[in-house]
Short mmCIF file of C-alpha atoms in Angstrom, two decimals:
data_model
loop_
_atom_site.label_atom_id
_atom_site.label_comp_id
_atom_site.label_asym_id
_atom_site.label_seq_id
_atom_site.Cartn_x
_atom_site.Cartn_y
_atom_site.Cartn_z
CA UNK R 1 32.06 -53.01 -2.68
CA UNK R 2 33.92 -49.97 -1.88
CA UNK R 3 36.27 -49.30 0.90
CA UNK R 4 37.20 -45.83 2.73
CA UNK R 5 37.93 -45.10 6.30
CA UNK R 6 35.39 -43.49 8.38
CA UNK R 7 37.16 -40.17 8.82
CA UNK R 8 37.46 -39.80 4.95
CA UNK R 9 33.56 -40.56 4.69
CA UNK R 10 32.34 -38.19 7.14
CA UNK R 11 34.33 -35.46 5.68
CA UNK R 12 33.19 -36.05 1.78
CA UNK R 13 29.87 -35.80 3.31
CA UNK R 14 30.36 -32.73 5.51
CA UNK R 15 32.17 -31.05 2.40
CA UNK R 16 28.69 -31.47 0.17
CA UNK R 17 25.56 -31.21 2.73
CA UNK R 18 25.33 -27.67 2.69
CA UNK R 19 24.50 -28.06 -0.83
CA UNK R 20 21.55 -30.53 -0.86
CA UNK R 21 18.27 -29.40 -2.40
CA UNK R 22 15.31 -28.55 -0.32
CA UNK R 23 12.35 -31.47 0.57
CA UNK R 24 10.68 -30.54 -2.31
CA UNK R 25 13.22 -32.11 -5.11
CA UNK R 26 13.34 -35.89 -4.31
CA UNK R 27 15.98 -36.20 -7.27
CA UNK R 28 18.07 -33.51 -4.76
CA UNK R 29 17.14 -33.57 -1.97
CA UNK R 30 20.43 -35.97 -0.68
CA UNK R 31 24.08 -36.98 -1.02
CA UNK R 32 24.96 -38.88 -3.85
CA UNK R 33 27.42 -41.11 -3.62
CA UNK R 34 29.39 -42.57 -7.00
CA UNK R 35 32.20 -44.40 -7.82
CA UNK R 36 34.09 -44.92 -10.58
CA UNK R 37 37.40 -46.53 -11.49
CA UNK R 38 39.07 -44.55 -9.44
CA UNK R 39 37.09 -42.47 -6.94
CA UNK R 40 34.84 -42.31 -4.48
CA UNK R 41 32.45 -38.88 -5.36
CA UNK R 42 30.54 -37.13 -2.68
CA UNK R 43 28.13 -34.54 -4.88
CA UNK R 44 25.12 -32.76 -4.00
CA UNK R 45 23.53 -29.33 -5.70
CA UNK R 46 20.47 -27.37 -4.72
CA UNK R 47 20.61 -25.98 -8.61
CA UNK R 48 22.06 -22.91 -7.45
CA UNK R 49 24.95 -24.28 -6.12
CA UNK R 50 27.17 -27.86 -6.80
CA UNK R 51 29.74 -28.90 -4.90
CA UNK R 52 31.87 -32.44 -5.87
CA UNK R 53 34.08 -34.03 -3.06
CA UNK R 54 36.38 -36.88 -3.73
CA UNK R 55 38.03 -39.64 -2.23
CA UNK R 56 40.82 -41.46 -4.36
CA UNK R 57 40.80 -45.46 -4.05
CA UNK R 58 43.18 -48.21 -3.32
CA UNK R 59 44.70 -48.89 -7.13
CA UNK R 60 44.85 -52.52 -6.03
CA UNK R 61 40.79 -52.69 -5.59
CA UNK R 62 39.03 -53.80 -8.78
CA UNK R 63 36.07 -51.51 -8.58
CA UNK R 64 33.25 -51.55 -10.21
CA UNK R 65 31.28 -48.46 -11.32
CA UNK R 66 28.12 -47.68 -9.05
CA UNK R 67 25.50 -44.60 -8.00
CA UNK R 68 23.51 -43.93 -5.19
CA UNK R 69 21.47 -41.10 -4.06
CA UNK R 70 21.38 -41.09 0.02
CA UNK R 71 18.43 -39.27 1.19
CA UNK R 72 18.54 -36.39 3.36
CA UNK R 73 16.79 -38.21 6.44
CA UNK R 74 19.68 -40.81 6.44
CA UNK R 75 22.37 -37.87 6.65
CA UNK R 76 22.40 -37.59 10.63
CA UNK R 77 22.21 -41.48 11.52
CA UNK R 78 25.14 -41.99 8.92
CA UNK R 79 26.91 -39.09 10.58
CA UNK R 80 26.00 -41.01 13.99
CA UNK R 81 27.22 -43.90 13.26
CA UNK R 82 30.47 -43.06 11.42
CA UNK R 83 31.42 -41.19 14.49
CA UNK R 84 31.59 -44.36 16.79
CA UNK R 85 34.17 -45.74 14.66
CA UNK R 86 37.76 -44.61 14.85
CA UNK R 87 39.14 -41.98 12.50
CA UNK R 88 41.79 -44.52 10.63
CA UNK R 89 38.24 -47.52 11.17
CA UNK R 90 37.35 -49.01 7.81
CA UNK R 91 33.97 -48.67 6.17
CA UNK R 92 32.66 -50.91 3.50
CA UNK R 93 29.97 -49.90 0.83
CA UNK R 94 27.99 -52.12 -0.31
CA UNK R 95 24.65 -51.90 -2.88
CA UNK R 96 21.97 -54.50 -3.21
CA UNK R 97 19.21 -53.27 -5.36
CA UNK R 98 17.19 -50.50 -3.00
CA UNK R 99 19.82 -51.40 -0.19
CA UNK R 100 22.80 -49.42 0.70
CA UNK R 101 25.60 -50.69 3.53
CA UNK R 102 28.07 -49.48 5.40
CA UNK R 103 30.00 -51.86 7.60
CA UNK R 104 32.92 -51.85 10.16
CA UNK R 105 34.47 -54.28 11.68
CA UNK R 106 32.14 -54.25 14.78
CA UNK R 107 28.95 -53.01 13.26
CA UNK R 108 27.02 -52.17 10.12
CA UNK R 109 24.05 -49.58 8.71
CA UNK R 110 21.53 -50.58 6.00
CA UNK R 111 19.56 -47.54 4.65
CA UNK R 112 17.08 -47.75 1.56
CA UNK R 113 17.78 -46.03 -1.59
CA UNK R 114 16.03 -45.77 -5.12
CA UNK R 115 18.57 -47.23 -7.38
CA UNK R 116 16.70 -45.56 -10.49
CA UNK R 117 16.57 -41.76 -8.82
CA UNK R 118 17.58 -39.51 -11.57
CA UNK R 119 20.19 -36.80 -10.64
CA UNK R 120 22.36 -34.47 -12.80
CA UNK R 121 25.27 -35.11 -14.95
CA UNK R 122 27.23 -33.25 -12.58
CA UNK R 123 30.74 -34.47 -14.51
CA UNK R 124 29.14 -32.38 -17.76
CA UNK R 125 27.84 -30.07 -15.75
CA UNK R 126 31.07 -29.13 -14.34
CA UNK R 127 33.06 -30.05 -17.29
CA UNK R 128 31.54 -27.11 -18.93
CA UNK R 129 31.76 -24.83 -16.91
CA UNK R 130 36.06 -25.64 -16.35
CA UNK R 131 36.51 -25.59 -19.72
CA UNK R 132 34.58 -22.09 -20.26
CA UNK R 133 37.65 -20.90 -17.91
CA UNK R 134 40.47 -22.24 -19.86
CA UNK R 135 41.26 -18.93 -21.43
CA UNK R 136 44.65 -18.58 -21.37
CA UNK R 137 44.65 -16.62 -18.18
CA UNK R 138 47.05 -17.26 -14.92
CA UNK R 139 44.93 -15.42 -12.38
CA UNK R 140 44.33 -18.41 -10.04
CA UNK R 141 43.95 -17.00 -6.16
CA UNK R 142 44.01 -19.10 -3.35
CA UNK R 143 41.34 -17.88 -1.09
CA UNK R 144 40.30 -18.81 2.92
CA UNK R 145 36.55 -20.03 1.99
CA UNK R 146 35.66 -18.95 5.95
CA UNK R 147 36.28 -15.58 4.82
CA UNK R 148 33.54 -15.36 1.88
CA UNK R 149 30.80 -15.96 4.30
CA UNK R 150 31.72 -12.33 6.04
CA UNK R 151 30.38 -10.83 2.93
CA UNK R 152 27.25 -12.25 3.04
CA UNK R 153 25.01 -8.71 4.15
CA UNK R 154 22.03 -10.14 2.13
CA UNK R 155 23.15 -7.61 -0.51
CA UNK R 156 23.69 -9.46 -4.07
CA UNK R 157 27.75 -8.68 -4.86
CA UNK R 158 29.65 -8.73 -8.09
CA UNK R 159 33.40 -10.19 -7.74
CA UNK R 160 36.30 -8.70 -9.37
CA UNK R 161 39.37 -11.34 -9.32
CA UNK R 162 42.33 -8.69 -10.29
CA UNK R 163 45.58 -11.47 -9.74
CA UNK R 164 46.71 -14.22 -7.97
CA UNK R 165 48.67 -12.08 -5.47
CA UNK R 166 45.97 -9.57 -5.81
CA UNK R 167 42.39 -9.28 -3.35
CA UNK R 168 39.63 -9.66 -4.77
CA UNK R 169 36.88 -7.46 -4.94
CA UNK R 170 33.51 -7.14 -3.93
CA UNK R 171 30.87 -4.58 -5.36
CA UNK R 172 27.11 -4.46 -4.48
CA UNK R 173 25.09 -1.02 -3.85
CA UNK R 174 26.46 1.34 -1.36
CA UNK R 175 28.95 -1.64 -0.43
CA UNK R 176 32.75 -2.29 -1.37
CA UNK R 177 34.73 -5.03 -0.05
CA UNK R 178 38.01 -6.95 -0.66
CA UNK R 179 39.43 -10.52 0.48
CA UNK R 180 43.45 -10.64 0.73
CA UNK R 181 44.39 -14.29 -0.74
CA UNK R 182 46.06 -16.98 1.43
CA UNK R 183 49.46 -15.79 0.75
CA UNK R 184 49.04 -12.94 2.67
CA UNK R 185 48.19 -14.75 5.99
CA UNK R 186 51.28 -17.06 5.61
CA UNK R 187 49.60 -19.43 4.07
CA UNK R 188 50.35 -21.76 1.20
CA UNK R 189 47.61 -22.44 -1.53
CA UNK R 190 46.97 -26.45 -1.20
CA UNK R 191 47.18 -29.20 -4.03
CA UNK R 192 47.97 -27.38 -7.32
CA UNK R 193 48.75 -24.05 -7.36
CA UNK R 194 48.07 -22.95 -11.01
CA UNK R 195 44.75 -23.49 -12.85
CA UNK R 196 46.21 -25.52 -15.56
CA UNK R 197 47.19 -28.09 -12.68
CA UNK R 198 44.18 -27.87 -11.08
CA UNK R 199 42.46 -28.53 -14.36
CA UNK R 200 44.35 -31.42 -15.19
CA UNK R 201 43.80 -33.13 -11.93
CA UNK R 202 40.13 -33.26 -12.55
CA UNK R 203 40.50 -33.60 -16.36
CA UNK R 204 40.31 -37.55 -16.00
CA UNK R 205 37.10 -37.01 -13.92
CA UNK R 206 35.32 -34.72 -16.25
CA UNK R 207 36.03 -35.81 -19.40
CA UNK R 208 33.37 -38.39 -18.73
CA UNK R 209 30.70 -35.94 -18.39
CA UNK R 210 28.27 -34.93 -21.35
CA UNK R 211 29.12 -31.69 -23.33
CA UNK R 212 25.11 -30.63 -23.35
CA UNK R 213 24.35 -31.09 -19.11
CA UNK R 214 22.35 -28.80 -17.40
CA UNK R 215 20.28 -28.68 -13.93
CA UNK R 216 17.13 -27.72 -16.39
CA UNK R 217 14.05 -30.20 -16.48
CA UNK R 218 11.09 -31.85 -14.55
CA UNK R 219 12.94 -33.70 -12.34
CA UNK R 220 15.05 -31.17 -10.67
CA UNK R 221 12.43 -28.60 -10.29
CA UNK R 222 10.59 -27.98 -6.81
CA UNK R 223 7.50 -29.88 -6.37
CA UNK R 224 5.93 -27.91 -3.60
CA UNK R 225 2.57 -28.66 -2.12
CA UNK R 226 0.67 -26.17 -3.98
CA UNK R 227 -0.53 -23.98 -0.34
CA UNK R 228 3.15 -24.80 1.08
CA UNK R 229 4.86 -21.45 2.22
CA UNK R 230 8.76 -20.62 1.47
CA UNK R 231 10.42 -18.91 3.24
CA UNK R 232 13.12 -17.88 0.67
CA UNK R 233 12.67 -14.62 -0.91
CA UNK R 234 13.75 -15.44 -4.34
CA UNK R 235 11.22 -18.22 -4.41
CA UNK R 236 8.79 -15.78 -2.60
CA UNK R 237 9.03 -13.22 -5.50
CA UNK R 238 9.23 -16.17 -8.40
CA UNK R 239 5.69 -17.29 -6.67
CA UNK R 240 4.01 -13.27 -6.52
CA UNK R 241 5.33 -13.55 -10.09
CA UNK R 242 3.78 -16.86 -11.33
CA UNK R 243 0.65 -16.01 -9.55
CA UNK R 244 0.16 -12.26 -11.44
CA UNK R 245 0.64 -14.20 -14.69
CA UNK R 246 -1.18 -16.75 -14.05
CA UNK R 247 -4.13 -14.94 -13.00
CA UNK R 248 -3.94 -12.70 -15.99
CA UNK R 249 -4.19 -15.83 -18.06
CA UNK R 250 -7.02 -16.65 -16.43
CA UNK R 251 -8.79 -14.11 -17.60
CA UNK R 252 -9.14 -14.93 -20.90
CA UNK R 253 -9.93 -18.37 -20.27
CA UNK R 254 -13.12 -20.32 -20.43
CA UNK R 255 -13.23 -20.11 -16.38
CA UNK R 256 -14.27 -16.30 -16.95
CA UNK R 257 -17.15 -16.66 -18.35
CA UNK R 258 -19.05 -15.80 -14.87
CA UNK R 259 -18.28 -12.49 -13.67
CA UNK R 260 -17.55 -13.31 -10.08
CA UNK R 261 -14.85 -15.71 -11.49
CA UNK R 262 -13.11 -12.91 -14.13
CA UNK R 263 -13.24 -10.27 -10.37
CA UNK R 264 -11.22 -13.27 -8.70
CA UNK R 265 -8.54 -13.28 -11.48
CA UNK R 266 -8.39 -9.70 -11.32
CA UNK R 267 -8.13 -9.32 -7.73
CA UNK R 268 -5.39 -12.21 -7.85
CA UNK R 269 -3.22 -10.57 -10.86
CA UNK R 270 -3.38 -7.17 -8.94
CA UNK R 271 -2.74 -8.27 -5.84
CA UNK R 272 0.06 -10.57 -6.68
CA UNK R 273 1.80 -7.43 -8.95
CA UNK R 274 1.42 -5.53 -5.98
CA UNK R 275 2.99 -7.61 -3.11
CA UNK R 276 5.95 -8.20 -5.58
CA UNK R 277 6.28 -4.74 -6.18
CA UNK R 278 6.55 -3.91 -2.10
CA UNK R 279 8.78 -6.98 -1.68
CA UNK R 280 10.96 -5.58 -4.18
CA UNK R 281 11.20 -1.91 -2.55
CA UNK R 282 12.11 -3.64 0.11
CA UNK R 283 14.49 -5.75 -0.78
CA UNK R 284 16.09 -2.66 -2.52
CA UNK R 285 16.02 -1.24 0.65
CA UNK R 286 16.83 -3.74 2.90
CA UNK R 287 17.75 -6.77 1.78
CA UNK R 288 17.33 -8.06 5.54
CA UNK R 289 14.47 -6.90 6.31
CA UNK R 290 12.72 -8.19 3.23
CA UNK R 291 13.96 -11.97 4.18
CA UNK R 292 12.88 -11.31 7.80
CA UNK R 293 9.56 -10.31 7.10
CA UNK R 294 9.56 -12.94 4.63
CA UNK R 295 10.18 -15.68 6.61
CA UNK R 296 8.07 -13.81 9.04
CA UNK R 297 4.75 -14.34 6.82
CA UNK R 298 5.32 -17.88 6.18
CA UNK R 299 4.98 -18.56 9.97
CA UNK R 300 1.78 -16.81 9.72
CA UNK R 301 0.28 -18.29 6.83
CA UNK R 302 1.63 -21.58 8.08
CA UNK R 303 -0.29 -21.35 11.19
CA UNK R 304 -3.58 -20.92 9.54
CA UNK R 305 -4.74 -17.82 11.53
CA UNK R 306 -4.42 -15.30 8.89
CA UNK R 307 -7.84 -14.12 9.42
CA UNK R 308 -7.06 -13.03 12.64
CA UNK R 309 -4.13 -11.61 12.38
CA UNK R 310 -5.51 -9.34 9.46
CA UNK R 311 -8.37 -8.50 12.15
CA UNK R 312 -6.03 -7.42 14.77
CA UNK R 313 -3.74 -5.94 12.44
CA UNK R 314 -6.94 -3.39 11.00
CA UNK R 315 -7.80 -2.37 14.86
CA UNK R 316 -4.08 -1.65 15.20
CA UNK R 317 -4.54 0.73 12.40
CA UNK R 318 -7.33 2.65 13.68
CA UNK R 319 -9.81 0.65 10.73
CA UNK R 320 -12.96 -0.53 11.96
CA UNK R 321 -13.19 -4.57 10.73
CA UNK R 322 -16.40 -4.83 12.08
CA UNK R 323 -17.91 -2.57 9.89
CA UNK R 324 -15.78 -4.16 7.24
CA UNK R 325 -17.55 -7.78 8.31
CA UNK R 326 -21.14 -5.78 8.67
CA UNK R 327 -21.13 -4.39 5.09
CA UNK R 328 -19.80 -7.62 3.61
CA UNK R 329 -22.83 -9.64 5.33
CA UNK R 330 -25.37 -7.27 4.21
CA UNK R 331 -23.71 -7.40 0.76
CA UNK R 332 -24.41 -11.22 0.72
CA UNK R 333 -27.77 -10.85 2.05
CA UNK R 334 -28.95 -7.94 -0.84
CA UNK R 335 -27.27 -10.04 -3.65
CA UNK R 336 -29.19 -13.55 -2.33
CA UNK R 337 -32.42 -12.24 -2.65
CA UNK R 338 -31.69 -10.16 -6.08
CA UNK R 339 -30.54 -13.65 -6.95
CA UNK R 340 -34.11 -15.03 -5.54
CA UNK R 341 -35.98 -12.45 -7.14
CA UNK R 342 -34.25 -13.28 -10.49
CA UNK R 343 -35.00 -17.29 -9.98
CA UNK R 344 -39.09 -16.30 -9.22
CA UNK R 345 -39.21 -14.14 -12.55
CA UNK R 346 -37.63 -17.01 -14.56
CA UNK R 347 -40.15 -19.24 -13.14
#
């Protein structure tokens, strides 16, 4: 059983949602919750991204070690429900095989949980990367996190950190930017103000993390419904990729031994080299354009009327789809009864 009071809850989880994975990784797609000695961890990831929020316990509890994974659809109710109770209330955690509680003193929420989910080794994971940046250096800036998300033009940026009382820099094409640290607003950095500190506070935390983690594998890969549309254009791109590969495969495969079968992987290999290619140019051009229209053309595949809009969208053109629909029907109708003719000769 763990304790913490519901302020302290709702903030490690409002520190970490933004960085749950999407719907389509189960082992991500949540908060988890663990506890160890000394802490209560609030950690999610989406792979690109991990974030790790902590809650230090009462030295007097003997605490035994425990993990939980709470999934996504749970997030709001708990969120719900902690905000009924006081700031200062207490909250009790409890586990129970698939069962996970939370209790006050005037009420309590039971959500289900799979006790053997598998999710990262986020302490190695971490632990890695913090010990990568132990190079001697003092450049530690305190920055106002609010800030960073001004920079977000949907242009990928490079960072230059040039000192602690120093901005740092932001480069992408055509762009140049630069955030002030805390220290010029009036501010004071909080918690340790040198890395070494700041290492050392988590050093206790880490060092129980494996040297060899990583967000690689099965389990923390996307297992989208194979028709399912993104709407993120990385994933967008990765699928045009996948798809001109794939198809090229194809072709030398057993499935191409018919010739309407070795056109199909054609068509698919060209046409999926050739929407990434336009995405791309786009993307170059615009980065927000390209996620617009992107998200844009998931709505429409999602809605099943493709067909229709690529009729309406010829007209608009000035094409004739009619004439389009005319010649493929008479197509079908000359090859059936070569096919026919073929059939009566063989018999």
């Amino acid at each position: 059983m763990t304790t913490i009071n519901a302020h302290q809850l709702g903030r490690l989880i409002d520190k970490t949602v933004d960085h749950m994975g999407s719907e389509y990784v189960e082992t991500l797609h949540g908060i988890r919750l663990d506890v160890d000695a000394q802490y209560l961890y609030a950690v999610a990831s989406d792979r690109y991204t991990i974030a790790v929020a902590r809650y230090q316990l009462n030295a007097d509890e003997q605490q035994e070690p425990w993990a939980r994974t709470i999934p996504a659809t749970y997030l709001r109710s708990i969120r719900e429900w902690l905000q009924q109770i006081e700031g200062a209330g207490l909250v009790t955690i409890s586990t129970v095989e698939d069962r996970l509680t939370f209790k006050s003193p005037h009420s309590e929420l039971t959500i289900s949980v799979s006790p053997g989910i598998e999710f990262p080794d986020w302490r190695g994971i971490l632990r890695l990367q913090v010990e990568q940046a132990v190079d001697g250096s003092e450049t530690f800036p305190a920055l106002n996190p609010g800030f960073l998300a001004r920079f977000n033009s949907g242009d990928t940026v490079r960072l230059r950190i040039t000192g602690d009382d120093k901005p740092v820099l932001f480069f992408a094409e055509d762009f140049l930017g630069a955030q002030m640290p805390t220290k010029h607003a009036g501010l004071s950095p909080v918690g340790k103000e040198d890395f070494n500190g700041a290492h050392q506070a988590w050093l206790w935390t880490l060092a129980a993390g494996a040297k060899d983690a990583s967000l690689d594998g099965p389990a923390f890969e996307e297992d989208r419904p194979r028709y399912e549309v993104t709407t993120d254009i990385r994933k967008t791109g990765e699928a045009l990729l996948r798809q001109t590969l794939g198809s090229g495969w194809d072709m030398s495969g057993k499935s191409t031994r018919l010739p309407d079968e070795f056109l199909a992987h054609v068509i698919g290999a060209v046409n999926g080299w050739s929407a990434f290619r336009y995405l791309n140019a786009l993307y170059n051009a615009d980065p927000r354009a390209a996620a617009a229209i992107v998200a844009e053309v998931a709505d429409e595949l999602d809605s099943g009327e493709i067909g229709e809009f690529a009729w309406d969208a010829a007209k608009k053109a000035g094409f004739d789809p009619q004439k389009w629909h005319d010649d493929y029907e008479a197509h079908r109708k000359e090859r059936a009864e070569k096919d026919a003719a073929k059939a009566e000769t063989a018999a």
